[in-house]
Amino acid sequence: MSKKTALITGAARGIGLATAKLLAADGWRIAMLDRDTDALHEAIQEVEDAVYLPYDVSDPEQVQAAISDLRSSCGRLDALVNNAGVADFGPIEETDFARWRTVMATNLDGVFLMSQAATPLLKASKGCLVNIASISGLRASTLRVAYGTSKAAVIQLTKQQAAELGEYGVRANCVCPGPVRTKLAMAVHSQDIIDAYHDAIPLNRYGSEREIAEAIAFLCSDKASYVTGQVLAADGGFDSTGVGLPALRR
């Protein structure tokens, strides 16, 4: 019960799983939450002594159940990494309200619900929130009316959390990944898009899941003890260039 505990949502794959592995290697007890129970069951085998939380962050009742399970299993919470998200892209005129709500329910409502439910435990530990937004929340792009808006809202929510929870010693920060070489991205990005990103990103490459996890781990650590309300773009310099990607508009 004395071991520092991190709860990571969307932990069954990608950045979430990479973060779970990294924090576990740093000595944290890890609670892994994902609604994809099959993938979560497989992923949890890769993280020693991890707590299995098969829940959906968009459902208020499931969120309460997850925090209850965490309290019973670990007795404490020192870091909540709100990583769960859905990427559903499409033109504005083809984004009906059902599609909009599906994106918002996980990407924004899930962050709000999980953070609110976890706040008493974070106050007790003087812990931290790390919300995962996106470069799409910092700069507009085509086909991302719901996704980009949800991530921009997460950035603002993070600042609200920092402003209100700071007096309790709780820190809240946000990581905005740029293009990351995940299996999903490589499956849907055409060669034109890959080439365009290479040209537009100052570091001339995609990031890795591990590199994003390193940024998250820093914000969870005591090394960031005086850092709160900040938005960290882990994007190879993509946001600083302001260069559009014509390949994404076709």
CSV table of N, CA and C in Angstrom, one decimal, residues 49-147:
chain,number,residue,atom,x,y,z
A,49,ASP,N,2.6,-7.3,-11.8
A,49,ASP,CA,1.8,-6.9,-10.6
A,49,ASP,C,0.8,-5.8,-11.0
A,50,ALA,N,0.4,-5.7,-12.2
A,50,ALA,CA,-0.5,-4.6,-12.6
A,50,ALA,C,-2.0,-5.0,-12.2
A,51,VAL,N,-2.7,-4.0,-11.9
A,51,VAL,CA,-4.1,-4.1,-11.6
A,51,VAL,C,-5.0,-4.0,-12.8
A,52,TYR,N,-5.9,-5.0,-13.0
A,52,TYR,CA,-6.7,-5.1,-14.2
A,52,TYR,C,-8.0,-4.4,-14.0
A,53,LEU,N,-8.3,-3.3,-14.8
A,53,LEU,CA,-9.5,-2.5,-14.7
A,53,LEU,C,-10.2,-2.5,-16.0
A,54,PRO,N,-11.1,-3.4,-16.3
A,54,PRO,CA,-11.8,-3.5,-17.6
A,54,PRO,C,-13.1,-2.6,-17.6
A,55,TYR,N,-12.9,-1.3,-17.8
A,55,TYR,CA,-13.9,-0.4,-17.7
A,55,TYR,C,-13.9,0.6,-18.8
A,56,ASP,N,-15.0,1.4,-19.0
A,56,ASP,CA,-15.2,2.4,-20.0
A,56,ASP,C,-15.2,3.7,-19.4
A,57,VAL,N,-14.3,4.6,-19.7
A,57,VAL,CA,-14.2,5.9,-19.1
A,57,VAL,C,-15.4,6.8,-19.4
A,58,SER,N,-16.1,6.5,-20.5
A,58,SER,CA,-17.2,7.4,-20.9
A,58,SER,C,-18.5,7.1,-20.1
A,59,ASP,N,-18.5,6.1,-19.3
A,59,ASP,CA,-19.7,5.6,-18.5
A,59,ASP,C,-19.5,6.0,-17.0
A,60,PRO,N,-20.3,6.9,-16.5
A,60,PRO,CA,-20.0,7.4,-15.1
A,60,PRO,C,-20.1,6.3,-14.1
A,61,GLU,N,-21.0,5.3,-14.3
A,61,GLU,CA,-21.0,4.2,-13.3
A,61,GLU,C,-19.8,3.3,-13.4
A,62,GLN,N,-19.3,3.1,-14.6
A,62,GLN,CA,-18.1,2.3,-14.7
A,62,GLN,C,-16.9,3.0,-14.1
A,63,VAL,N,-16.8,4.3,-14.3
A,63,VAL,CA,-15.8,5.1,-13.7
A,63,VAL,C,-15.7,5.0,-12.2
A,64,GLN,N,-16.9,5.1,-11.6
A,64,GLN,CA,-17.0,4.9,-10.1
A,64,GLN,C,-16.5,3.5,-9.7
A,65,ALA,N,-16.9,2.5,-10.5
A,65,ALA,CA,-16.5,1.1,-10.2
A,65,ALA,C,-15.0,1.0,-10.3
A,66,ALA,N,-14.4,1.6,-11.3
A,66,ALA,CA,-13.0,1.5,-11.5
A,66,ALA,C,-12.2,2.1,-10.3
A,67,ILE,N,-12.6,3.3,-9.9
A,67,ILE,CA,-11.9,3.9,-8.8
A,67,ILE,C,-12.2,3.1,-7.5
A,68,SER,N,-13.3,2.5,-7.3
A,68,SER,CA,-13.6,1.7,-6.1
A,68,SER,C,-12.6,0.4,-6.2
A,69,ASP,N,-12.5,-0.2,-7.3
A,69,ASP,CA,-11.6,-1.3,-7.5
A,69,ASP,C,-10.1,-0.9,-7.2
A,70,LEU,N,-9.8,0.3,-7.7
A,70,LEU,CA,-8.4,0.8,-7.4
A,70,LEU,C,-8.2,1.0,-6.0
A,71,ARG,N,-9.1,1.6,-5.3
A,71,ARG,CA,-9.0,1.8,-3.9
A,71,ARG,C,-8.8,0.5,-3.1
A,72,SER,N,-9.6,-0.5,-3.5
A,72,SER,CA,-9.5,-1.8,-2.8
A,72,SER,C,-8.2,-2.5,-3.1
A,73,SER,N,-7.7,-2.4,-4.3
A,73,SER,CA,-6.5,-3.1,-4.7
A,73,SER,C,-5.2,-2.4,-4.2
A,74,CYS,N,-5.2,-1.1,-4.3
A,74,CYS,CA,-3.9,-0.3,-4.1
A,74,CYS,C,-4.0,0.6,-2.9
A,75,GLY,N,-5.1,1.0,-2.5
A,75,GLY,CA,-5.3,1.9,-1.3
A,75,GLY,C,-4.8,3.3,-1.5
A,76,ARG,N,-4.3,3.6,-2.7
A,76,ARG,CA,-3.8,5.0,-2.9
A,76,ARG,C,-3.8,5.2,-4.4
A,77,LEU,N,-3.6,6.5,-4.8
A,77,LEU,CA,-3.4,6.9,-6.2
A,77,LEU,C,-2.5,8.1,-6.2
A,78,ASP,N,-1.4,8.0,-6.9
A,78,ASP,CA,-0.4,9.1,-7.0
A,78,ASP,C,-0.4,9.8,-8.3
A,79,ALA,N,-0.8,9.1,-9.4
A,79,ALA,CA,-0.9,9.7,-10.7
A,79,ALA,C,-2.0,9.1,-11.5
A,80,LEU,N,-2.8,9.9,-12.1
A,80,LEU,CA,-3.8,9.5,-13.1
A,80,LEU,C,-3.4,10.0,-14.5
A,81,VAL,N,-3.2,9.0,-15.4
A,81,VAL,CA,-2.8,9.4,-16.8
A,81,VAL,C,-4.1,9.1,-17.6
A,82,ASN,N,-4.7,10.2,-18.0
A,82,ASN,CA,-5.9,10.1,-18.8
A,82,ASN,C,-5.5,10.0,-20.3
A,83,ASN,N,-5.3,8.8,-20.7
A,83,ASN,CA,-4.8,8.5,-22.1
A,83,ASN,C,-5.9,8.0,-23.0
A,84,ALA,N,-7.0,7.4,-22.5
A,84,ALA,CA,-8.0,6.8,-23.4
A,84,ALA,C,-8.6,7.8,-24.3
A,85,GLY,N,-8.7,7.4,-25.6
A,85,GLY,CA,-9.2,8.3,-26.6
A,85,GLY,C,-9.6,7.5,-27.9
A,86,VAL,N,-10.5,8.1,-28.6
A,86,VAL,CA,-10.9,7.6,-29.9
A,86,VAL,C,-10.5,8.6,-31.0
A,87,ALA,N,-10.1,8.1,-32.1
A,87,ALA,CA,-9.7,8.9,-33.3
A,87,ALA,C,-10.7,8.6,-34.4
A,88,ASP,N,-11.6,9.5,-34.6
A,88,ASP,CA,-12.6,9.3,-35.6
A,88,ASP,C,-12.6,10.6,-36.5
A,89,PHE,N,-12.1,10.5,-37.7
A,89,PHE,CA,-11.9,11.6,-38.5
A,89,PHE,C,-12.9,11.7,-39.7
A,90,GLY,N,-13.3,12.9,-40.1
A,90,GLY,CA,-14.2,13.0,-41.2
A,90,GLY,C,-14.5,14.5,-41.4
A,91,PRO,N,-15.0,14.8,-42.6
A,91,PRO,CA,-15.4,16.2,-43.0
A,91,PRO,C,-16.5,16.7,-42.0
A,92,ILE,N,-16.5,18.0,-41.9
A,92,ILE,CA,-17.5,18.7,-41.0
A,92,ILE,C,-18.9,18.3,-41.4
A,93,GLU,N,-19.2,18.3,-42.7
A,93,GLU,CA,-20.6,18.1,-43.2
A,93,GLU,C,-21.0,16.6,-43.0
A,94,GLU,N,-20.0,15.7,-42.8
A,94,GLU,CA,-20.3,14.3,-42.6
A,94,GLU,C,-20.3,13.9,-41.1
A,95,THR,N,-20.0,14.8,-40.3
A,95,THR,CA,-19.9,14.5,-38.8
A,95,THR,C,-21.2,14.8,-38.2
A,96,ASP,N,-22.1,13.8,-38.1
A,96,ASP,CA,-23.4,14.0,-37.5
A,96,ASP,C,-23.2,14.0,-36.0
A,97,PHE,N,-24.3,14.3,-35.3
A,97,PHE,CA,-24.2,14.5,-33.8
A,97,PHE,C,-23.8,13.2,-33.1
A,98,ALA,N,-24.3,12.1,-33.6
A,98,ALA,CA,-23.9,10.8,-33.0
A,98,ALA,C,-22.4,10.6,-33.0
A,99,ARG,N,-21.8,10.9,-34.2
A,99,ARG,CA,-20.4,10.8,-34.3
A,99,ARG,C,-19.6,11.8,-33.4
A,100,TRP,N,-20.1,13.0,-33.4
A,100,TRP,CA,-19.6,14.0,-32.5
A,100,TRP,C,-19.6,13.6,-31.0
A,101,ARG,N,-20.7,13.1,-30.6
A,101,ARG,CA,-20.9,12.6,-29.2
A,101,ARG,C,-20.0,11.4,-28.9
A,102,THR,N,-19.8,10.5,-29.8
A,102,THR,CA,-19.0,9.4,-29.6
A,102,THR,C,-17.6,9.8,-29.3
A,103,VAL,N,-17.1,10.8,-30.0
A,103,VAL,CA,-15.7,11.3,-29.8
A,103,VAL,C,-15.6,12.0,-28.5
A,104,MET,N,-16.6,12.9,-28.2
A,104,MET,CA,-16.6,13.7,-27.0
A,104,MET,C,-16.7,12.8,-25.7
A,105,ALA,N,-17.5,11.8,-25.9
A,105,ALA,CA,-17.8,10.9,-24.7
A,105,ALA,C,-16.5,10.3,-24.1
A,106,THR,N,-15.6,9.9,-25.0
A,106,THR,CA,-14.4,9.3,-24.5
A,106,THR,C,-13.3,10.3,-24.3
A,107,ASN,N,-13.1,11.2,-25.3
A,107,ASN,CA,-11.9,12.1,-25.3
A,107,ASN,C,-12.0,13.2,-24.3
A,108,LEU,N,-13.3,13.7,-24.0
A,108,LEU,CA,-13.4,14.8,-23.1
A,108,LEU,C,-14.2,14.4,-21.9
A,109,ASP,N,-15.4,13.8,-22.0
A,109,ASP,CA,-16.1,13.4,-20.8
A,109,ASP,C,-15.3,12.4,-20.0
A,110,GLY,N,-14.6,11.5,-20.7
A,110,GLY,CA,-13.9,10.5,-19.9
A,110,GLY,C,-12.8,11.1,-19.1
A,111,VAL,N,-12.1,12.1,-19.6
A,111,VAL,CA,-11.1,12.8,-18.8
A,111,VAL,C,-11.7,13.5,-17.6
A,112,PHE,N,-12.9,14.1,-17.8
A,112,PHE,CA,-13.5,14.8,-16.7
A,112,PHE,C,-14.0,13.8,-15.7
A,113,LEU,N,-14.7,12.8,-16.1
A,113,LEU,CA,-15.2,11.8,-15.1
A,113,LEU,C,-14.1,11.1,-14.3
A,114,MET,N,-13.1,10.6,-15.0
A,114,MET,CA,-12.0,9.9,-14.3
A,114,MET,C,-11.3,10.9,-13.3
A,115,SER,N,-11.0,12.1,-13.8
A,115,SER,CA,-10.3,13.1,-12.9
A,115,SER,C,-11.2,13.4,-11.7
A,116,GLN,N,-12.4,13.6,-11.9
A,116,GLN,CA,-13.3,14.0,-10.8
A,116,GLN,C,-13.4,12.8,-9.8
A,117,ALA,N,-13.6,11.6,-10.3
A,117,ALA,CA,-13.7,10.5,-9.4
A,117,ALA,C,-12.4,10.2,-8.6
A,118,ALA,N,-11.3,10.5,-9.2
A,118,ALA,CA,-10.0,10.2,-8.6
A,118,ALA,C,-9.5,11.4,-7.7
A,119,THR,N,-10.1,12.5,-7.7
A,119,THR,CA,-9.6,13.7,-7.0
A,119,THR,C,-9.4,13.4,-5.5
A,120,PRO,N,-10.4,12.8,-4.8
A,120,PRO,CA,-10.1,12.6,-3.4
A,120,PRO,C,-8.8,11.8,-3.1
A,121,LEU,N,-8.6,10.8,-3.9
A,121,LEU,CA,-7.3,10.0,-3.7
A,121,LEU,C,-6.1,10.8,-4.0
A,122,LEU,N,-6.2,11.7,-5.1
A,122,LEU,CA,-5.1,12.5,-5.5
A,122,LEU,C,-4.8,13.6,-4.4
A,123,LYS,N,-5.9,14.1,-3.8
A,123,LYS,CA,-5.7,15.1,-2.7
A,123,LYS,C,-4.9,14.5,-1.6
A,124,ALA,N,-5.3,13.2,-1.3
A,124,ALA,CA,-4.7,12.5,-0.1
A,124,ALA,C,-3.2,12.3,-0.3
A,125,SER,N,-2.8,12.0,-1.6
A,125,SER,CA,-1.4,11.8,-1.9
A,125,SER,C,-0.6,13.0,-2.4
A,126,LYS,N,-1.3,14.1,-2.6
A,126,LYS,CA,-0.8,15.2,-3.3
A,126,LYS,C,-0.2,14.8,-4.6
A,127,GLY,N,-1.0,14.1,-5.4
A,127,GLY,CA,-0.6,13.5,-6.6
A,127,GLY,C,-0.8,14.4,-7.8
A,128,CYS,N,-0.9,13.7,-9.0
A,128,CYS,CA,-0.9,14.5,-10.2
A,128,CYS,C,-1.8,13.9,-11.3
A,129,LEU,N,-2.3,14.8,-12.1
A,129,LEU,CA,-3.0,14.4,-13.3
A,129,LEU,C,-2.1,14.7,-14.5
A,130,VAL,N,-2.1,13.7,-15.5
A,130,VAL,CA,-1.5,14.0,-16.8
A,130,VAL,C,-2.5,13.6,-17.8
A,131,ASN,N,-3.0,14.6,-18.5
A,131,ASN,CA,-4.0,14.4,-19.6
A,131,ASN,C,-3.4,14.4,-20.9
A,132,ILE,N,-3.8,13.4,-21.7
A,132,ILE,CA,-3.2,13.3,-23.1
A,132,ILE,C,-4.1,13.9,-24.1
A,133,ALA,N,-3.7,15.0,-24.6
A,133,ALA,CA,-4.5,15.7,-25.7
A,133,ALA,C,-3.9,15.3,-27.0
A,134,SER,N,-3.5,16.3,-27.8
A,134,SER,CA,-3.0,16.0,-29.2
A,134,SER,C,-2.5,17.3,-29.8
A,135,ILE,N,-1.6,17.2,-30.7
A,135,ILE,CA,-1.2,18.4,-31.5
A,135,ILE,C,-2.4,18.9,-32.2
A,136,SER,N,-3.4,18.1,-32.4
A,136,SER,CA,-4.6,18.5,-33.1
A,136,SER,C,-5.5,19.4,-32.2
A,137,GLY,N,-5.2,19.5,-30.9
A,137,GLY,CA,-5.8,20.4,-30.0
A,137,GLY,C,-5.1,21.8,-30.0
A,138,LEU,N,-3.9,21.8,-30.6
A,138,LEU,CA,-3.2,23.1,-30.6
A,138,LEU,C,-3.2,23.8,-32.0
A,139,ARG,N,-3.4,23.0,-33.0
A,139,ARG,CA,-3.5,23.5,-34.4
A,139,ARG,C,-4.6,22.8,-35.2
A,140,ALA,N,-5.3,23.6,-35.9
A,140,ALA,CA,-6.4,23.0,-36.7
A,140,ALA,C,-6.0,22.2,-37.9
A,141,SER,N,-6.8,21.2,-38.2
A,141,SER,CA,-6.4,20.4,-39.4
A,141,SER,C,-7.7,19.9,-40.0
A,142,THR,N,-7.8,19.6,-41.2
A,142,THR,CA,-9.0,19.1,-41.9
A,142,THR,C,-9.3,17.7,-41.3
A,143,LEU,N,-10.6,17.4,-41.4
A,143,LEU,CA,-11.1,16.1,-41.0
A,143,LEU,C,-11.1,15.8,-39.5
A,144,ARG,N,-10.8,16.9,-38.7
A,144,ARG,CA,-10.7,16.7,-37.2
A,144,ARG,C,-11.6,17.6,-36.4
A,145,VAL,N,-12.8,17.9,-37.0
A,145,VAL,CA,-13.7,18.8,-36.3
A,145,VAL,C,-14.0,18.3,-34.9
A,146,ALA,N,-14.3,17.0,-34.7
A,146,ALA,CA,-14.7,16.5,-33.4
A,146,ALA,C,-13.4,16.1,-32.6
A,147,TYR,N,-12.5,15.5,-33.3
A,147,TYR,CA,-11.3,15.0,-32.6
A,147,TYR,C,-10.5,16.2,-32.1
